[in-house]
mmCIF file of C-alpha atoms in Angstrom:
data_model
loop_
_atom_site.group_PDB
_atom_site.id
_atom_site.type_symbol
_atom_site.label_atom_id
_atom_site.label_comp_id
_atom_site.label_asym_id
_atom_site.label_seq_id
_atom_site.Cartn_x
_atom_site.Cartn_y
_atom_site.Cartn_z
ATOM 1 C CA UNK J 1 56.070 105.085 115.138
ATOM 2 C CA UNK J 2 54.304 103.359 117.996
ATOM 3 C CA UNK J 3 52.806 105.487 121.077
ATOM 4 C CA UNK J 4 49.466 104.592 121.118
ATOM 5 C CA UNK J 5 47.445 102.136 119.372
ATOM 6 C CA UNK J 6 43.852 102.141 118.720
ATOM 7 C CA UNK J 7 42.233 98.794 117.202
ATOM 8 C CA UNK J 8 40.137 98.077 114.644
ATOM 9 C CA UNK J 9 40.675 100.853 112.335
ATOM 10 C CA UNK J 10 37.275 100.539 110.832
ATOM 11 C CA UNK J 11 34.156 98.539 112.711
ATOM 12 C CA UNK J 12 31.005 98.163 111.226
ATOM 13 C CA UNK J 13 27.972 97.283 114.012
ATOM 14 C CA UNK J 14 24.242 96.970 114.203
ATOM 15 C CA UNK J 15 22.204 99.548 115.635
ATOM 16 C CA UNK J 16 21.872 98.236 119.436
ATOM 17 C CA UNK J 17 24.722 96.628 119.804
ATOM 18 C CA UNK J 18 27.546 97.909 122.168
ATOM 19 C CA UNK J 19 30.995 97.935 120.738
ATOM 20 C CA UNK J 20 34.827 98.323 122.292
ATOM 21 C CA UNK J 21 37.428 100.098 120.971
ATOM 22 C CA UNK J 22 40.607 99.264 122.572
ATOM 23 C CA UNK J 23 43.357 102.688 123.357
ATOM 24 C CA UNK J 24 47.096 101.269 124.247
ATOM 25 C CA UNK J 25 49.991 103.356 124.903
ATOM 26 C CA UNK J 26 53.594 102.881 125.902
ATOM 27 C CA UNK J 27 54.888 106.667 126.439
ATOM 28 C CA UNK J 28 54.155 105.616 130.150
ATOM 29 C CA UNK J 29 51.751 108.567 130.288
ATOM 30 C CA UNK J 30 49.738 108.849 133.114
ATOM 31 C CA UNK J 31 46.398 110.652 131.716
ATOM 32 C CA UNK J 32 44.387 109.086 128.549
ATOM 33 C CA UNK J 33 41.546 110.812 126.925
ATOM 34 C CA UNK J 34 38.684 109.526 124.264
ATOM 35 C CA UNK J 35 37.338 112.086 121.656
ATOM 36 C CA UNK J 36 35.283 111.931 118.746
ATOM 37 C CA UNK J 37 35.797 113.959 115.843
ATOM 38 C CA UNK J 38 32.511 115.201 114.113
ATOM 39 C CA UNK J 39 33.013 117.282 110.564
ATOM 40 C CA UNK J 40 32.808 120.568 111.222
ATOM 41 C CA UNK J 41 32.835 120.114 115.010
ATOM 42 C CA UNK J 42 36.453 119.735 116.015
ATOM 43 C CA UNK J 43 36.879 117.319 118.841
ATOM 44 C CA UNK J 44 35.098 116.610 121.774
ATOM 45 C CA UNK J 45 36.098 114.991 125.054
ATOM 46 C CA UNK J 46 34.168 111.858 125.847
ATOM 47 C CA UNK J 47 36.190 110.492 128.915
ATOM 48 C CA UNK J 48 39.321 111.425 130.586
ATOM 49 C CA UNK J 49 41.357 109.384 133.170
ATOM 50 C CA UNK J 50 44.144 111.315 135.099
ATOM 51 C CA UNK J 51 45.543 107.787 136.602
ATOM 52 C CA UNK J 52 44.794 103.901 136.859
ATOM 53 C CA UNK J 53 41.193 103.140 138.632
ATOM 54 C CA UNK J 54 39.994 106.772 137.956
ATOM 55 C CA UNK J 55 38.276 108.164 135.227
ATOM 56 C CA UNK J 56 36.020 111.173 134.090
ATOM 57 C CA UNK J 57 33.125 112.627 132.376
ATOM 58 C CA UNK J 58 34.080 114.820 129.463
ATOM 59 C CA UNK J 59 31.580 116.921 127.511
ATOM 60 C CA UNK J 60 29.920 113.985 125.707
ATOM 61 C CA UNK J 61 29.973 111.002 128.153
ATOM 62 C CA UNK J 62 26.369 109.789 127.422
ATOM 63 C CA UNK J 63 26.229 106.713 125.969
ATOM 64 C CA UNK J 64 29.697 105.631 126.137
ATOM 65 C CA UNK J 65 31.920 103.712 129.578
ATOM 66 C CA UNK J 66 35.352 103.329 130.100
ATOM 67 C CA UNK J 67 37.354 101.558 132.275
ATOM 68 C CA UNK J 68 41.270 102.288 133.398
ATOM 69 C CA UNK J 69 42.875 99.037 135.203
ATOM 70 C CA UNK J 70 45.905 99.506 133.495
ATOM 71 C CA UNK J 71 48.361 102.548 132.868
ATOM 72 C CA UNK J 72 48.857 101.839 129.131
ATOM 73 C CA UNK J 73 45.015 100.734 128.445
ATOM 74 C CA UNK J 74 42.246 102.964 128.207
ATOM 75 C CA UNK J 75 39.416 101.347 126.276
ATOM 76 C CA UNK J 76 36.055 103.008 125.335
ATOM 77 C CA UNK J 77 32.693 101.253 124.890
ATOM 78 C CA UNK J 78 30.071 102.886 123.001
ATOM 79 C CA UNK J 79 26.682 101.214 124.308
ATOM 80 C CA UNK J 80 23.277 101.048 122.203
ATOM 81 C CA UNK J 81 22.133 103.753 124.361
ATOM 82 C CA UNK J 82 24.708 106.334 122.332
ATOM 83 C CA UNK J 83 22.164 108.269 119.606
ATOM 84 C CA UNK J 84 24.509 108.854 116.985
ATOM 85 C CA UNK J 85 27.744 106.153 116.991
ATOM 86 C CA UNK J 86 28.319 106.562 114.086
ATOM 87 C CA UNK J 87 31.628 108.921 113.895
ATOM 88 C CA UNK J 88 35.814 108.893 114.200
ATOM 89 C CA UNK J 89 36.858 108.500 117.184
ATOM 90 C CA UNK J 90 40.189 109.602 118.553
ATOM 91 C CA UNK J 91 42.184 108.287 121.623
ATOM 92 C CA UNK J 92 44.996 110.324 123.536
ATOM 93 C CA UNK J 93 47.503 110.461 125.838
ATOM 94 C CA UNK J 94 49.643 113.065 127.799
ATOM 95 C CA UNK J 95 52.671 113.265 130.834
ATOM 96 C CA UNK J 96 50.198 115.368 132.927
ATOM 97 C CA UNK J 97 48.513 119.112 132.755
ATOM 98 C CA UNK J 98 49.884 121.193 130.879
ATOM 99 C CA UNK J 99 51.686 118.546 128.511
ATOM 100 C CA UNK J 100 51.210 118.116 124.969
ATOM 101 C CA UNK J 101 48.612 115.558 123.574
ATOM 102 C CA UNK J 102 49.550 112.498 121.480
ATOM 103 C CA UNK J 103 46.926 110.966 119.496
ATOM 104 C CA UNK J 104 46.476 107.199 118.198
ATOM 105 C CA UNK J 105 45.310 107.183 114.242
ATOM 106 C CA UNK J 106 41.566 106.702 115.188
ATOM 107 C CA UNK J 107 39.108 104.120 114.783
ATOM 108 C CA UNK J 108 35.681 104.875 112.395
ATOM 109 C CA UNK J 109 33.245 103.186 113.448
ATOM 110 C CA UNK J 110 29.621 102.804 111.416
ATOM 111 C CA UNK J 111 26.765 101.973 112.942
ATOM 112 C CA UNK J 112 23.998 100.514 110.556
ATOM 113 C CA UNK S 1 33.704 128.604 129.468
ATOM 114 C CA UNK S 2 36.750 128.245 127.670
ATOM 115 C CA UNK S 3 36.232 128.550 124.331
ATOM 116 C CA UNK S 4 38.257 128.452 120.913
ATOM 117 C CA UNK S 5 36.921 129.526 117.855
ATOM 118 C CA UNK S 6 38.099 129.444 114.405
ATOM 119 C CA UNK S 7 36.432 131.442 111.846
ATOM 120 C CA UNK S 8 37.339 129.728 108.748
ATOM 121 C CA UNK S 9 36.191 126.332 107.707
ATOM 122 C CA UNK S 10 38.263 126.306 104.638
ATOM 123 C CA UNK S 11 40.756 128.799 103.441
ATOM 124 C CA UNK S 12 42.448 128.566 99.460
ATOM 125 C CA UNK S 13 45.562 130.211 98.982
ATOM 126 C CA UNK S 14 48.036 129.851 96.474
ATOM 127 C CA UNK S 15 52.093 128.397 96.608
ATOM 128 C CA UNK S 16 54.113 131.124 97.828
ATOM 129 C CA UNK S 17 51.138 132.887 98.953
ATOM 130 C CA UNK S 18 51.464 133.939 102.991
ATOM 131 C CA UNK S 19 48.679 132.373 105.434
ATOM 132 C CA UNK S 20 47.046 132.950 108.363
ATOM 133 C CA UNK S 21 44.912 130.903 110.206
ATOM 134 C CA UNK S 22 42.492 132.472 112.736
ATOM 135 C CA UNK S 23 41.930 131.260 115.992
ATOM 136 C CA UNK S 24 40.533 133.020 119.310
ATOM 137 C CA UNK S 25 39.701 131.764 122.449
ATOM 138 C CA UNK S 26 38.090 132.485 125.936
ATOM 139 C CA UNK S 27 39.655 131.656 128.583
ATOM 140 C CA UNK S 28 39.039 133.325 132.547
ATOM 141 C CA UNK S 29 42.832 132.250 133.184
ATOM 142 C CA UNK S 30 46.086 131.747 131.774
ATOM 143 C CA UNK S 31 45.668 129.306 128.987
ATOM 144 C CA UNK S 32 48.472 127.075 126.697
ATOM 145 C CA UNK S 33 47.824 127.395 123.620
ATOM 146 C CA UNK S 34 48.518 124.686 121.054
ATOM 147 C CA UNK S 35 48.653 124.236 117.007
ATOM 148 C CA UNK S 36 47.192 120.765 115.918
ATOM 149 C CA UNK S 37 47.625 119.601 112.448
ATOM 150 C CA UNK S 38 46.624 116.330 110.810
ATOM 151 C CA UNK S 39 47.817 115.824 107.083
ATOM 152 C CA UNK S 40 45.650 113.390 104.584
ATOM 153 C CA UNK S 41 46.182 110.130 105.953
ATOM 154 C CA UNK S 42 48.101 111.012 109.181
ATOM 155 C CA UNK S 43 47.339 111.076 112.897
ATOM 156 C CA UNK S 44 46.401 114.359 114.579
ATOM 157 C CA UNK S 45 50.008 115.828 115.327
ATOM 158 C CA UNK S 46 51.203 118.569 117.620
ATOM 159 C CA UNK S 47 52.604 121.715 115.632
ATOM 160 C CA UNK S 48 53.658 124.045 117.664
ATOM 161 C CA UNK S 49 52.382 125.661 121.372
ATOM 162 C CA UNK S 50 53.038 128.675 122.298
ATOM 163 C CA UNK S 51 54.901 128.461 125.922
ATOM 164 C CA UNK S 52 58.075 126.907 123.447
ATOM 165 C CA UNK S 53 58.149 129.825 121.340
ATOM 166 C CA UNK S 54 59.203 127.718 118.203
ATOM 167 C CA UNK S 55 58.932 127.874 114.387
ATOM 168 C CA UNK S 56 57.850 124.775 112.677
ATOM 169 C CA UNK S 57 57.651 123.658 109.278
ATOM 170 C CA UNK S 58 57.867 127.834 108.650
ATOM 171 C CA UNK S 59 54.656 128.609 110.752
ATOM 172 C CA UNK S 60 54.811 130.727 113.468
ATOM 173 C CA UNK S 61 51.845 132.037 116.166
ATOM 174 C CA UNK S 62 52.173 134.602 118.591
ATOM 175 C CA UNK S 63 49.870 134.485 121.587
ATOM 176 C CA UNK S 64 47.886 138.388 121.978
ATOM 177 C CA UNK S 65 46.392 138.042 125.241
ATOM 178 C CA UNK S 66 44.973 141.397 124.770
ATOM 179 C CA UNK S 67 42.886 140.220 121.691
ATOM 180 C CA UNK S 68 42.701 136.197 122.775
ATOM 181 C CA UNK S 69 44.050 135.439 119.692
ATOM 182 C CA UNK S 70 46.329 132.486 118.546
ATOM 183 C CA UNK S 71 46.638 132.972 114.747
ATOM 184 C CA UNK S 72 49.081 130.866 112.902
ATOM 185 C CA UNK S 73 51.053 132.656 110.529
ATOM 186 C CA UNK S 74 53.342 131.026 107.446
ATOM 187 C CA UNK S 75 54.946 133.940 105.169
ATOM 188 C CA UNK S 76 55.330 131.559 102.429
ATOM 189 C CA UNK S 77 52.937 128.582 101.875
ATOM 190 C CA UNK S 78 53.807 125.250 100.491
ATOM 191 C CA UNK S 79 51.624 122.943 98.842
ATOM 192 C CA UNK S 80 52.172 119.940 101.458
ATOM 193 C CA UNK S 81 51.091 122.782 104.278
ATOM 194 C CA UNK S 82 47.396 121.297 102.969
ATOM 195 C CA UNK S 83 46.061 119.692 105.889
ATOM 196 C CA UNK S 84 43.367 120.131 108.453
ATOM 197 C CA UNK S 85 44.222 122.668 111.616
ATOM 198 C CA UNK S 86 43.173 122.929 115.034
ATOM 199 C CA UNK S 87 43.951 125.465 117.678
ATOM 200 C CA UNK S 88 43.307 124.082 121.206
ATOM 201 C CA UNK S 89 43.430 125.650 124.776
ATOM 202 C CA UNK S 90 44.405 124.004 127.641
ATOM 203 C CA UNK S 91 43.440 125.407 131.162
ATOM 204 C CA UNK S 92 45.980 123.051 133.138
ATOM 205 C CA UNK S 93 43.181 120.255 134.038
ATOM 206 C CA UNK S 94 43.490 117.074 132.249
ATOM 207 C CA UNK S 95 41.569 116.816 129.799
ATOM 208 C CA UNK S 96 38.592 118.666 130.987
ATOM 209 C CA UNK S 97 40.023 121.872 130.174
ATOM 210 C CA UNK S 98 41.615 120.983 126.706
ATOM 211 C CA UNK S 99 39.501 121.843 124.604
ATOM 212 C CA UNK S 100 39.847 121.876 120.606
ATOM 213 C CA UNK S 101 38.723 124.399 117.857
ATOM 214 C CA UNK S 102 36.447 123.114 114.902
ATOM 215 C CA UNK S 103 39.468 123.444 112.743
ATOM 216 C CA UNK S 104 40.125 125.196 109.481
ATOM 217 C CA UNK S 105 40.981 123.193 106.155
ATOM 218 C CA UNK S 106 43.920 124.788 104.102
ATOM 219 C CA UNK S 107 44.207 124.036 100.657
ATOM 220 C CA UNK S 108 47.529 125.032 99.317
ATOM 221 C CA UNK S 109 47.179 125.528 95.473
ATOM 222 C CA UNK S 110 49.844 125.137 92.874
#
């Protein structure tokens, strides 16, 4: 069942190197969302983006960018300055406020 | 702050046994309230919020603004209810105000 796509599924990095993981969705929702699920910890909002060319902070923002040029494409970069990488990360989706979340199948990435 | 809290980090019950899941929240508004599940090997799925009033899969929650409570409720429990559950809030901001519970593990025994 498509909806939203994250890619790779698994990525292994070195410690300082910066590292994209790419969000796509074709629900033709307007607001994406990054999180990163911790054990024990639930999820946490990295980044939000309510439209194309915006985008904002979520709880966790340090160490991580985003960018939003297109409407289905919301991909999240997790830069050497992040402490702790390593972790599941979760990318979303909804119509607007309000709306119900749709999640992609994650992407684990290990930083060594 | 809005706030969700479950207490439970894992909770055992047996096949046929009734379950409840606890979850509470703060919240200086008028919150939605949501049911996320994700099964072994599956993507985080929507269960059930509370604005649509429906029963799935058997479980039921009933929002008590008076205690902030969200608890899901299943009388009888299956073993393929085992799965990882989250009860989230949203505010009505994007994102920002969506915020997730650290979720409670049910193991459904046979």
């Amino acid at each position: 069942d498509g909806g939203i796509t994250q890619s790779p599924k698994y990525l292994f990095r070195k410690e300082g190197q910066n590292v994209t993981l790419s969000c796509e969705q074709n629900l033709n929702h307007d607001a994406m969302y990054w999180y990163r699920q911790d054990p024990g910890q639930g999820l946490r909002l990295i980044y939000y983006s309510q439209i194309v060319n915006d985008f904002q902070k979520g709880d966790i923002a340090e160490g991580y960018s985003v960018s939003r040029e297109k409407k289905e494409s919301f991909p999240l970069t997790v830069t050497s300055a992040q402490k702790n990488p390593t972790a599941f990360y979760l990318c979303a989706s909804s119509r607007g406020s309000l709306d119900t979340i749709y999640f992609g199948e994650g992407s684990w990435l290990t930083v060594v | 702050a809005q706030r969700v809290t479950q207490p439970e980090k894992l909770l055992s019950v047996f096949k046929g046994a009734p379950v409840e899941l606890k979850c509470n929240y703060s919240y200086s508004g008028s919150p939605e309230l949501f049911w996320y599940v994700q099964y072994s090997r599956q993507r985080l799925q929507l269960l059930l919020r509370h604005i649509s009033r429906e029963s799935i899969k058997g479980f039921t929650a009933d929002l008590n603004k008076g205690e902030t409570s969200f608890h899901l409720k299943k009388p009888f429990a299956q073993e393929e209810d085992s799965a990882m559950y989250y009860c989230a809030l949203s505010g009505g901001n994007y994102g920002q105000n969506f915020v997730f519970g650290p979720g409670t593990r049910l193991s459904v025994l046979p």
